[in-house]
CSV table of C-alpha atoms in Angstrom, one decimal:
chain,number,residue,atom,x,y,z
B,18,UNK,CA,121.0,117.0,90.0
B,19,UNK,CA,118.4,118.9,91.9
B,20,UNK,CA,115.0,117.3,91.3
B,21,UNK,CA,113.1,119.3,93.9
B,22,UNK,CA,112.6,122.7,92.2
B,23,UNK,CA,109.7,124.5,94.0
B,24,UNK,CA,108.2,121.3,95.2
B,25,UNK,CA,107.6,121.0,99.0
B,26,UNK,CA,108.9,117.6,100.2
B,27,UNK,CA,108.3,116.3,103.7
B,28,UNK,CA,109.8,113.1,105.1
B,29,UNK,CA,107.4,111.4,107.6
B,30,UNK,CA,108.8,108.8,110.0
B,31,UNK,CA,106.9,106.6,112.4
B,32,UNK,CA,109.1,105.8,115.4
B,33,UNK,CA,108.8,103.6,118.5
B,34,UNK,CA,111.8,103.4,120.9
B,35,UNK,CA,114.3,104.2,118.1
B,36,UNK,CA,116.7,106.4,120.2
B,37,UNK,CA,119.7,104.6,118.7
B,38,UNK,CA,118.9,105.5,115.1
B,39,UNK,CA,116.4,108.4,115.0
B,40,UNK,CA,119.0,111.2,114.9
B,41,UNK,CA,120.9,109.8,112.0
B,42,UNK,CA,117.8,109.1,110.0
B,43,UNK,CA,116.5,112.6,110.5
B,44,UNK,CA,119.8,114.3,109.6
B,45,UNK,CA,120.1,112.3,106.4
B,46,UNK,CA,116.5,112.9,105.5
B,47,UNK,CA,116.8,116.7,106.0
B,48,UNK,CA,119.3,116.8,103.1
B,49,UNK,CA,116.6,115.7,100.7
B,50,UNK,CA,113.5,117.4,102.1
B,51,UNK,CA,112.0,120.7,103.2
B,52,UNK,CA,111.1,119.2,106.6
B,53,UNK,CA,110.9,116.0,108.7
B,54,UNK,CA,107.9,114.9,110.7
B,55,UNK,CA,108.3,112.2,113.3
B,56,UNK,CA,105.4,110.4,114.9
B,57,UNK,CA,106.6,109.2,118.3
B,58,UNK,CA,104.3,106.3,119.0
B,59,UNK,CA,104.4,106.2,122.8
B,60,UNK,CA,108.2,105.6,123.1
B,61,UNK,CA,109.5,104.9,126.5
B,62,UNK,CA,113.1,105.9,125.7
B,63,UNK,CA,114.3,109.4,124.6
B,64,UNK,CA,113.2,109.1,121.0
B,65,UNK,CA,111.1,112.2,121.4
B,66,UNK,CA,113.8,114.4,122.8
B,67,UNK,CA,116.4,113.3,120.2
B,68,UNK,CA,114.0,113.8,117.3
B,69,UNK,CA,113.1,117.2,118.6
B,70,UNK,CA,116.8,118.3,119.0
B,71,UNK,CA,117.6,117.0,115.5
B,72,UNK,CA,115.2,119.6,114.0
B,73,UNK,CA,112.2,117.4,113.3
B,74,UNK,CA,108.6,118.3,114.0
B,75,UNK,CA,107.5,115.7,116.5
B,76,UNK,CA,104.0,114.4,117.1
B,77,UNK,CA,103.9,112.7,120.5
B,78,UNK,CA,101.4,109.9,121.2
B,79,UNK,CA,100.8,109.2,124.9
B,80,UNK,CA,100.6,105.5,124.2
B,81,UNK,CA,101.5,103.0,121.5
B,82,UNK,CA,98.8,103.2,118.9
B,83,UNK,CA,100.2,101.0,116.2
B,84,UNK,CA,101.9,101.5,112.8
B,85,UNK,CA,98.7,102.2,110.9
B,86,UNK,CA,97.6,104.9,113.4
B,87,UNK,CA,101.0,106.5,113.1
B,88,UNK,CA,100.8,106.5,109.2
B,89,UNK,CA,97.3,108.0,109.4
B,90,UNK,CA,98.6,110.8,111.6
B,91,UNK,CA,101.6,111.4,109.3
B,92,UNK,CA,99.3,111.6,106.3
B,93,UNK,CA,97.2,114.2,108.0
B,94,UNK,CA,100.2,116.2,109.1
B,95,UNK,CA,101.6,116.2,105.6
B,96,UNK,CA,98.3,117.5,104.3
B,97,UNK,CA,98.1,120.1,107.0
B,98,UNK,CA,101.6,121.3,106.0
B,99,UNK,CA,100.6,121.4,102.3
B,100,UNK,CA,103.2,118.9,101.2
B,101,UNK,CA,103.6,118.3,97.5
B,102,UNK,CA,105.3,115.0,98.1
B,103,UNK,CA,105.4,112.9,101.3
B,104,UNK,CA,108.1,110.3,101.9
B,105,UNK,CA,107.6,107.6,104.5
B,106,UNK,CA,110.5,105.5,105.7
B,107,UNK,CA,111.3,103.4,108.8
B,108,UNK,CA,113.1,104.8,111.8
B,109,UNK,CA,115.2,101.7,112.6
B,110,UNK,CA,117.9,102.2,110.0
B,111,UNK,CA,116.7,99.7,107.4
B,112,UNK,CA,115.9,102.3,104.8
B,113,UNK,CA,118.6,104.6,103.5
B,114,UNK,CA,117.3,108.3,103.3
B,115,UNK,CA,120.0,109.0,100.6
B,116,UNK,CA,117.8,107.0,98.2
B,117,UNK,CA,115.0,109.5,98.5
B,118,UNK,CA,115.9,111.2,95.2
B,119,UNK,CA,115.5,107.8,93.4
B,120,UNK,CA,112.1,107.4,95.1
B,121,UNK,CA,110.7,110.9,94.1
B,122,UNK,CA,112.0,111.0,90.6
B,123,UNK,CA,108.9,109.2,89.0
B,124,UNK,CA,106.7,111.6,90.9
B,125,UNK,CA,108.4,114.6,89.6
B,126,UNK,CA,109.2,113.5,86.1
B,127,UNK,CA,106.4,111.1,85.2
B,128,UNK,CA,103.5,112.4,87.4
B,129,UNK,CA,103.2,109.1,89.3
B,130,UNK,CA,101.0,109.3,92.4
B,131,UNK,CA,102.6,106.6,94.5
B,132,UNK,CA,106.1,105.2,94.3
B,133,UNK,CA,107.1,102.0,96.2
B,134,UNK,CA,110.7,101.3,97.1
B,135,UNK,CA,111.1,97.6,96.3
B,136,UNK,CA,113.8,95.2,97.5
B,137,UNK,CA,113.0,92.7,94.8
B,138,UNK,CA,113.8,94.6,91.6
B,139,UNK,CA,117.6,94.2,91.6
B,140,UNK,CA,119.2,90.8,91.9
B,141,UNK,CA,121.7,92.0,94.6
B,142,UNK,CA,119.0,93.6,96.7
B,143,UNK,CA,116.8,90.5,96.4
B,144,UNK,CA,119.6,88.2,97.6
B,145,UNK,CA,120.0,90.3,100.7
B,146,UNK,CA,116.5,89.5,101.9
B,147,UNK,CA,116.5,86.6,104.5
B,148,UNK,CA,114.6,83.6,103.1
B,149,UNK,CA,111.9,83.5,105.7
B,150,UNK,CA,111.1,87.2,105.1
B,151,UNK,CA,111.2,86.8,101.4
B,152,UNK,CA,108.7,83.9,101.5
B,153,UNK,CA,106.3,85.9,103.8
B,154,UNK,CA,106.6,89.1,101.8
B,155,UNK,CA,106.1,87.4,98.4
B,156,UNK,CA,103.1,85.4,99.8
B,157,UNK,CA,101.4,88.6,101.0
B,158,UNK,CA,102.3,90.4,97.8
B,159,UNK,CA,100.7,87.7,95.7
B,160,UNK,CA,97.5,88.1,97.6
B,161,UNK,CA,97.6,91.8,97.4
B,162,UNK,CA,98.1,91.7,93.6
B,163,UNK,CA,94.7,90.0,93.2
B,164,UNK,CA,93.0,93.0,94.7
B,165,UNK,CA,95.3,95.9,93.7
B,166,UNK,CA,98.2,96.2,91.3
B,167,UNK,CA,99.2,93.0,89.5
B,168,UNK,CA,102.8,94.1,88.8
B,169,UNK,CA,103.9,95.0,92.3
B,170,UNK,CA,106.8,93.1,93.8
B,171,UNK,CA,107.0,94.4,97.4
B,172,UNK,CA,103.6,95.1,99.0
B,173,UNK,CA,105.2,95.3,102.4
B,174,UNK,CA,107.7,98.1,101.8
B,175,UNK,CA,107.3,101.1,104.0
B,176,UNK,CA,109.7,103.3,101.9
B,177,UNK,CA,107.3,105.2,99.7
B,178,UNK,CA,106.6,108.5,98.1
B,179,UNK,CA,103.1,110.1,97.7
B,180,UNK,CA,102.1,113.1,95.7
B,181,UNK,CA,99.4,115.6,96.7
B,182,UNK,CA,96.8,113.7,94.7
B,183,UNK,CA,97.5,110.5,96.5
B,184,UNK,CA,97.5,112.3,99.9
B,185,UNK,CA,94.1,113.7,99.2
B,186,UNK,CA,92.4,110.5,98.0
B,187,UNK,CA,93.8,107.8,100.3
B,188,UNK,CA,91.7,107.5,103.5
B,189,UNK,CA,93.0,104.9,105.9
B,190,UNK,CA,91.4,102.9,108.7
B,191,UNK,CA,93.8,100.1,109.6
B,192,UNK,CA,95.7,100.6,112.9
B,193,UNK,CA,98.3,97.8,112.6
B,194,UNK,CA,101.0,96.7,110.2
B,195,UNK,CA,98.5,95.8,107.5
B,196,UNK,CA,98.2,99.5,106.6
B,197,UNK,CA,100.9,99.0,104.0
B,198,UNK,CA,98.5,96.7,102.2
B,199,UNK,CA,95.5,98.9,102.8
B,200,UNK,CA,97.3,101.8,101.1
B,201,UNK,CA,97.7,99.8,97.9
B,202,UNK,CA,94.1,98.6,98.0
B,203,UNK,CA,92.8,102.1,98.5
B,204,UNK,CA,95.1,103.5,95.8
B,205,UNK,CA,93.9,101.0,93.3
B,206,UNK,CA,90.3,101.8,94.2
B,207,UNK,CA,91.0,105.4,93.4
B,208,UNK,CA,92.9,104.5,90.2
B,209,UNK,CA,96.1,106.1,91.3
B,210,UNK,CA,99.2,105.7,89.1
B,211,UNK,CA,101.7,103.6,90.9
B,212,UNK,CA,105.2,102.3,90.2
B,213,UNK,CA,108.2,100.8,92.0
B,214,UNK,CA,111.9,101.7,92.1
B,215,UNK,CA,114.8,99.6,93.4
B,216,UNK,CA,116.0,100.2,97.0
B,217,UNK,CA,118.5,98.5,99.3
B,218,UNK,CA,117.4,97.3,102.7
B,219,UNK,CA,119.9,97.1,105.6
B,220,UNK,CA,119.3,93.8,107.4
B,221,UNK,CA,122.2,94.2,109.7
B,222,UNK,CA,120.0,96.3,112.0
B,223,UNK,CA,119.2,94.5,115.3
B,224,UNK,CA,115.7,94.4,116.8
B,225,UNK,CA,114.1,95.7,113.7
B,226,UNK,CA,110.6,94.7,114.7
B,227,UNK,CA,108.7,94.1,117.9
B,228,UNK,CA,106.0,92.2,116.0
B,229,UNK,CA,105.8,88.4,115.9
B,230,UNK,CA,106.2,87.5,112.2
B,231,UNK,CA,103.4,84.9,112.4
B,232,UNK,CA,100.8,87.2,114.0
B,233,UNK,CA,101.9,90.0,111.7
B,234,UNK,CA,101.4,87.7,108.6
B,235,UNK,CA,98.0,86.5,109.8
B,236,UNK,CA,96.9,90.1,110.5
B,237,UNK,CA,97.9,91.2,107.1
B,238,UNK,CA,96.3,88.2,105.4
B,239,UNK,CA,93.1,88.9,107.3
B,240,UNK,CA,93.1,92.5,106.1
B,241,UNK,CA,93.7,91.5,102.4
B,242,UNK,CA,90.9,88.8,102.5
B,243,UNK,CA,88.5,91.3,104.2
B,244,UNK,CA,89.1,93.9,101.5
B,245,UNK,CA,88.8,91.4,98.7
B,246,UNK,CA,85.5,90.1,100.1
B,247,UNK,CA,84.1,93.6,100.0
B,248,UNK,CA,85.5,94.5,96.7
B,249,UNK,CA,84.5,91.3,94.9
B,250,UNK,CA,81.8,89.7,97.0
B,251,UNK,CA,80.2,87.7,94.1
B,252,UNK,CA,83.5,86.0,93.4
B,253,UNK,CA,84.7,85.7,97.0
B,254,UNK,CA,81.4,84.2,98.4
B,255,UNK,CA,79.5,83.2,95.3
B,256,UNK,CA,81.9,81.0,93.5
B,257,UNK,CA,82.6,78.8,96.6
B,258,UNK,CA,78.9,78.7,97.2
B,259,UNK,CA,78.2,77.4,93.7
B,260,UNK,CA,81.1,74.9,94.0
B,261,UNK,CA,79.6,73.6,97.3
B,262,UNK,CA,76.2,73.2,95.7
B,263,UNK,CA,77.9,71.1,93.0
B,264,UNK,CA,79.5,68.9,95.7
B,265,UNK,CA,76.2,68.6,97.5
B,266,UNK,CA,74.5,67.5,94.2
B,267,UNK,CA,77.2,64.9,93.7
B,268,UNK,CA,76.6,63.3,97.1
B,269,UNK,CA,72.8,63.5,96.6
B,270,UNK,CA,73.1,61.8,93.1
B,271,UNK,CA,75.2,59.0,94.6
B,272,UNK,CA,72.7,58.5,97.4
B,273,UNK,CA,69.8,58.3,94.9
B,274,UNK,CA,71.7,56.0,92.6
B,275,UNK,CA,72.5,53.7,95.6
B,276,UNK,CA,68.8,53.7,96.6
B,277,UNK,CA,67.6,53.0,93.1
B,278,UNK,CA,70.0,50.0,92.6
B,279,UNK,CA,70.0,48.4,96.0
B,280,UNK,CA,67.1,50.0,97.9
B,281,UNK,CA,69.6,51.1,100.6
B,282,UNK,CA,69.1,54.6,102.1
B,283,UNK,CA,72.5,56.1,102.8
B,284,UNK,CA,71.7,58.5,105.7
B,285,UNK,CA,75.3,59.7,105.9
B,286,UNK,CA,75.5,60.8,102.2
B,287,UNK,CA,72.1,62.5,102.5
B,288,UNK,CA,73.2,64.4,105.6
B,289,UNK,CA,76.5,65.4,104.0
B,290,UNK,CA,74.7,66.6,100.9
B,291,UNK,CA,72.2,68.6,102.9
B,292,UNK,CA,74.9,70.1,105.2
B,293,UNK,CA,77.1,71.2,102.2
B,294,UNK,CA,74.1,72.5,100.4
B,295,UNK,CA,73.1,74.7,103.4
B,296,UNK,CA,76.6,76.2,103.5
B,297,UNK,CA,76.5,76.8,99.8
B,298,UNK,CA,73.2,78.6,100.0
B,299,UNK,CA,74.4,80.7,102.9
B,300,UNK,CA,77.5,81.7,100.9
B,301,UNK,CA,75.4,82.6,97.9
B,302,UNK,CA,73.0,84.7,100.1
B,303,UNK,CA,76.0,86.4,101.7
B,304,UNK,CA,77.4,87.2,98.2
B,305,UNK,CA,74.1,88.8,97.2
B,306,UNK,CA,73.7,90.7,100.5
B,307,UNK,CA,77.3,92.1,100.6
B,308,UNK,CA,77.1,93.0,96.9
B,309,UNK,CA,73.9,94.9,97.4
B,310,UNK,CA,75.2,96.8,100.4
B,311,UNK,CA,78.4,97.7,98.7
B,312,UNK,CA,76.5,98.8,95.6
B,313,UNK,CA,74.2,100.9,97.7
B,314,UNK,CA,77.1,102.6,99.5
B,315,UNK,CA,78.7,103.3,96.1
B,316,UNK,CA,75.4,104.8,94.8
B,317,UNK,CA,75.3,102.1,92.1
B,318,UNK,CA,71.6,101.4,92.9
B,319,UNK,CA,69.2,104.2,92.7
B,320,UNK,CA,66.0,104.1,94.8
């Protein structure tokens, strides 16, 4: 069944030293799209030449700029070429381009703005995910849910489809791997309609990532917390501040009770109470300041 009709579909692929797989990925992608754009992120092998000879439009970066910078450039390229739908997928062979029709169907038939290919929707696909990856992805996904879409199952998937509305409204700033999370956070902020479809990941691919999984996870976690702190500053800073003031009051009450019953002045409890209270007040002040700045930037406060 031909789903495309008159819709202009572009497949956009970030690539870094993927000479072993780039030709096959491009040739398979061309069967389902009107064009393929590759962002060669400073590769030192012949990824650029192979992508070019395979018929892709290739954007060549003189140095390695990061996954997020590559995705930003591909977003802009898709908009410049007036794409109705942009597909992003990895260049290492983990994603199967023949699943592109499954990915774009909700966009074409249901008007969905952003479709995520999830490895956790089908039992067989879920069982293929190595345990250490599954734990990390699910942890990051849980954090992302709190600031974006509560029902998503695979916040780290790079196999996605975007319609023209999503392309026009999502503005990205993240340079690293955390851009996958930033996209979901920005999409939620713009009230874009999002859904997931099941995909299969090939984990037999060797050397699928040059990123240390721990540093990658920490970087993504930092980005999520940073976004949440700006989106919900009163809860992020204010609630811990109130809790700390409660703890400070508890220590102060105990110190006063001890003094009233025994006449003993507990310097330690008083210092602990004062120290915790100071931190609590700083957090409350931070909550108020950040909330005010964010509100001003969003024109919620008129002056």
